[in-house]
Tab-separated table of C-alpha atoms in Angstrom:
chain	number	residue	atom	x	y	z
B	1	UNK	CA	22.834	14.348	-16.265
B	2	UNK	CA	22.373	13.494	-19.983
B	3	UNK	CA	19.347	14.568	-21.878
B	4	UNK	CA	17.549	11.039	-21.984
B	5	UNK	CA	18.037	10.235	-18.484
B	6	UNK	CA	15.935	13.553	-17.563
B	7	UNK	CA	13.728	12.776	-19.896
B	8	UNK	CA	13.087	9.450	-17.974
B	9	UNK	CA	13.162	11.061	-15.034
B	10	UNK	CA	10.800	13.248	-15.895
B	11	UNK	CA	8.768	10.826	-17.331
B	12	UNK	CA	8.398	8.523	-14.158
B	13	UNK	CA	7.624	11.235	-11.927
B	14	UNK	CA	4.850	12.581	-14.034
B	15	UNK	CA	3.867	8.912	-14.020
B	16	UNK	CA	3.859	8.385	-10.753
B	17	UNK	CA	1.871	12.328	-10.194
B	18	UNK	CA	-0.600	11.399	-12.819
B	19	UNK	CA	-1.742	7.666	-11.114
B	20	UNK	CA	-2.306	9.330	-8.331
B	21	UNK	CA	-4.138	12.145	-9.800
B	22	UNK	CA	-6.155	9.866	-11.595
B	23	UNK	CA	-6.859	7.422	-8.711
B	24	UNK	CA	-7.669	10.603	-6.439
B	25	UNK	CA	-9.849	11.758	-8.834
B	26	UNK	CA	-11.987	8.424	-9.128
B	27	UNK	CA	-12.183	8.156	-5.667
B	28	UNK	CA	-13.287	11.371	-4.953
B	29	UNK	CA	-16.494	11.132	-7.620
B	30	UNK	CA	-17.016	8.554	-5.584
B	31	UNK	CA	-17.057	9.907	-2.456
B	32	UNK	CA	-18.989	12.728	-3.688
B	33	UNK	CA	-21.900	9.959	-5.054
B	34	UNK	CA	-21.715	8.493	-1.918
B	35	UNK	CA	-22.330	11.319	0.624
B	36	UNK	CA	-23.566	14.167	-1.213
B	37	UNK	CA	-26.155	12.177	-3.503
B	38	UNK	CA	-26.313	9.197	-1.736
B	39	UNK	CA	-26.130	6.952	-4.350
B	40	UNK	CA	-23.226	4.154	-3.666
B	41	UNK	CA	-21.405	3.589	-6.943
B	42	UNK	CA	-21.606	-0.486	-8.332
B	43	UNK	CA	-19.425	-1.521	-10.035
B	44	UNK	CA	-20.339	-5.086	-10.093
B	45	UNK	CA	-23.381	-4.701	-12.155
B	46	UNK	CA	-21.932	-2.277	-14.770
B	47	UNK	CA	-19.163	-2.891	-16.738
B	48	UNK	CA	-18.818	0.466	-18.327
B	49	UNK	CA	-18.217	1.732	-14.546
B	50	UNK	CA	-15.605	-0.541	-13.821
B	51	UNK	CA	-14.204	0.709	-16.642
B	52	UNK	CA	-14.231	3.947	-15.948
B	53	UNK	CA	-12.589	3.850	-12.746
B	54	UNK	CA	-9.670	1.338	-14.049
B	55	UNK	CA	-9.384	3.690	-16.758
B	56	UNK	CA	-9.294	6.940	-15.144
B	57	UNK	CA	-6.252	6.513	-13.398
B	58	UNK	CA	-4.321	5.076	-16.490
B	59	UNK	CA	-5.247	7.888	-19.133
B	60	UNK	CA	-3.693	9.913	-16.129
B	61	UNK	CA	-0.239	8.523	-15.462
B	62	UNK	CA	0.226	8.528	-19.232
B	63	UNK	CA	-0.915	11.610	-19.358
B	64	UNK	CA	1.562	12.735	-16.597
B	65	UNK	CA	4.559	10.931	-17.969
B	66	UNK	CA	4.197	12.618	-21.046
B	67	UNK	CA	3.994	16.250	-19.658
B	68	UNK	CA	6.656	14.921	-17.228
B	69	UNK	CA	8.588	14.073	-20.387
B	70	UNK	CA	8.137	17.251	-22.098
B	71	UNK	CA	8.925	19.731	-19.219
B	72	UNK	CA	12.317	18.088	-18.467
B	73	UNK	CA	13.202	18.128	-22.286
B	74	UNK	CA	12.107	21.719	-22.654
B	75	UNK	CA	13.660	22.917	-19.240
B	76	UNK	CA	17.114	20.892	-19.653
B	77	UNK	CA	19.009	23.297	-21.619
């Protein structure tokens, strides 16, 4: 397997790791608002919120594909 296609392999699996990171991690501040403060996040009236939790998971998976990225470059030898 060449260089580049590890890379890319890499790459999407961090991807794919870091959405769902991301989306677990919105979901669960969520969950945590709703039972433990009980307080049900809107995210109708707030546009900052929406946001947040569109954002959150996005930052992630590019966050993921580049670690992805740069573990199979520096472990491909």
């Amino acid at each position: 397997m060449s260089a580049r296609s590890r890379q890319a392999t890499g790459a999407f699996v961090g991807l794919l790791a870091g959405g769902a990171a991301g989306f677990f991690l919105t979901e669960s501040v969520a969950v945590f608002f709703h039972f433990v403060l009980d307080r049900t996040l809107d995210v109708e009236g707030t546009g900052i919120l929406l946001a947040v939790f569109i954002g959150v998971p996005i930052l992630c998976a590019v966050a993921g594909a580049v670690a992805g990225a740069r573990l199979a470059a520096r472990q491909g030898g």
